[in-house]
Amino acid sequence: MNNSCEMPGMIPVEQALQTMLSHIGTYTSTEPVSLDLALGRVLGQDIQSLVDVPPADNSAMDGYAFAHADLADNQHLTLAGTALAGVPFVGKVEPGQCVRIMTGAIMPLCTDTVVMQENTSQQGETISFLEQPYQGNSVRRAGEDIRKDDLIVKAGSQLTPALIALIASIGVGEVTVYKKITVGIIATGDELVSPGQPLKAGQIYESNRYALFGLLHELPVKVIDYGIVKDHKPDLQHVFTQADNECDLVLSCGGVSVGDADYVKDILDDLGQINFWKVAIKPGKPFAFGQLKKAWFCGLPGNPVSSYVTFSQLVKPLICALSQFTPPTPLQIAALAGAPIRKRPGRADYQRGIYYQDDSGQFWVKPNGKQGSGIMSSIANANCYIVLPIEQSNLAMGEQVTIQPF
Ligand code: AMP
Ligand code: MG
């Protein structure tokens, strides 16, 4: 692995990520889980349907079912009985007859068309039709959603409410998922105090862990919180060792920039093989990656926006890869700058922006206030990243940029 001594200068984000991904293996152990507990889990098997969905032709409306050819000859049909969802009509439908049918009821034998109740009128047992339907009107065909043998969900998909419903619809009640990896979070810094406590001079409230918890919540992982650790060698040593033993991936924030990082660096050197990089990303330049004795390790910068951005651009893809989760490619949209955008060449910028569409459908984006790496409000009410490549310089209003909606 390259380290910052062998590679002075900055590493592009893509290269940092590629290096990280090329080092890790994947965790392949799986476990069965019942479908009602499967939300958010990563599927460890392809799911192929053994049945047609729906299993039989059925009505899409409350109305009357009949043979299409019959209605062409008659304006009126005689009622032969009723078909309910779950209670099929069992008799034979003779020429000139129709069956009262409810949504989801199986189409009676010899019928192929439904007219909804609102387009009919009834006098006694005689039903009159106010529309001339096409053959197959308001009928849901067997297998029109899923055909037997269709591959409906691929291994590596994260189970969403819709995918779980889809799997339920083919009658599968238990699926094989990849086991969750365990991710530990450590915040380092003498100045950090938990919210809810009084602040002394020089102290600030710890906030990065809260962002990281939230971001990890959307991923298929177990999280262990190691709290705030002082910049004190024995404490750091103790916590990093414990986290290494208990986790597959340890995340720390703070202490990886040049200057105050010495303790963290010393300890990481003792514990494993960690590389301190300057990644060409703004915000978020200092970043560390490597392996402790057992667990993988990412050292995020302490500045709140930097830690948030490096998590989304580097740590999240790493976690997905470790978890065998193939996430959808982040949406990238071309937009026009709705205000001038300041940008110095040298690093890829992930500015926090607010995008909107004008009446013609054109996307526009404006940077959301101050863009400093400590300005958490820039991200809190933004709705996208404005992704500006390394070599990009200032942009005038109206120039094209790429946005990545949150
Ligand atoms: P560091 O990377 O440790 O040099 O920290 C950079 C800046 O981020 C400093 O101003 C720290 O006070 C701040 N910082 C570090 N960790 C956190 C945290 N967990 N929550 C909020 N701010 C932090
Ligand atoms: Mg610090």
PDB file of N, CA, C and O and ligand atoms in Angstrom, residues 188-189 191 231 254-255 260, ligand 2:
ATOM      1  N   THR A 188     -12.147  11.382  18.907  1.00  0.00           N
ATOM      2  CA  THR A 188     -10.973  11.740  19.718  1.00  0.00           C
ATOM      3  C   THR A 188     -10.853  13.253  19.851  1.00  0.00           C
ATOM      4  O   THR A 188     -11.130  13.974  18.904  1.00  0.00           O
ATOM      5  N   GLY A 189     -10.455  13.684  21.009  1.00  0.00           N
ATOM      6  CA  GLY A 189     -10.190  15.111  21.204  1.00  0.00           C
ATOM      7  C   GLY A 189     -10.424  15.548  22.636  1.00  0.00           C
ATOM      8  O   GLY A 189     -11.484  15.279  23.202  1.00  0.00           O
ATOM      9  N   GLU A 191     -10.944  18.460  23.586  1.00  0.00           N
ATOM     10  CA  GLU A 191     -11.884  19.581  23.642  1.00  0.00           C
ATOM     11  C   GLU A 191     -13.346  19.125  23.567  1.00  0.00           C
ATOM     12  O   GLU A 191     -14.250  19.931  23.716  1.00  0.00           O
ATOM     13  N   ASP A 231      -7.185  12.887  24.085  1.00  0.00           N
ATOM     14  CA  ASP A 231      -5.890  12.768  23.404  1.00  0.00           C
ATOM     15  C   ASP A 231      -4.855  12.335  24.446  1.00  0.00           C
ATOM     16  O   ASP A 231      -3.988  13.130  24.856  1.00  0.00           O
ATOM     17  N   GLY A 254     -11.136  12.775  13.980  1.00  0.00           N
ATOM     18  CA  GLY A 254     -10.220  13.679  14.659  1.00  0.00           C
ATOM     19  C   GLY A 254      -8.838  13.067  14.732  1.00  0.00           C
ATOM     20  O   GLY A 254      -8.673  11.841  14.641  1.00  0.00           O
ATOM     21  N   GLY A 255      -7.854  13.956  14.855  1.00  0.00           N
ATOM     22  CA  GLY A 255      -6.487  13.495  15.114  1.00  0.00           C
ATOM     23  C   GLY A 255      -5.743  12.905  13.938  1.00  0.00           C
ATOM     24  O   GLY A 255      -4.711  12.285  14.137  1.00  0.00           O
ATOM     25  N   ASP A 260      -1.711  17.636  15.506  1.00  0.00           N
ATOM     26  CA  ASP A 260      -2.198  17.078  16.760  1.00  0.00           C
ATOM     27  C   ASP A 260      -2.409  15.573  16.667  1.00  0.00           C
ATOM     28  O   ASP A 260      -3.003  14.975  17.523  1.00  0.00           O
TER      29      ASP A 260
HETATM   30 MG    MG B   2      -8.249  16.579  17.648  1.00  0.00          MG
END
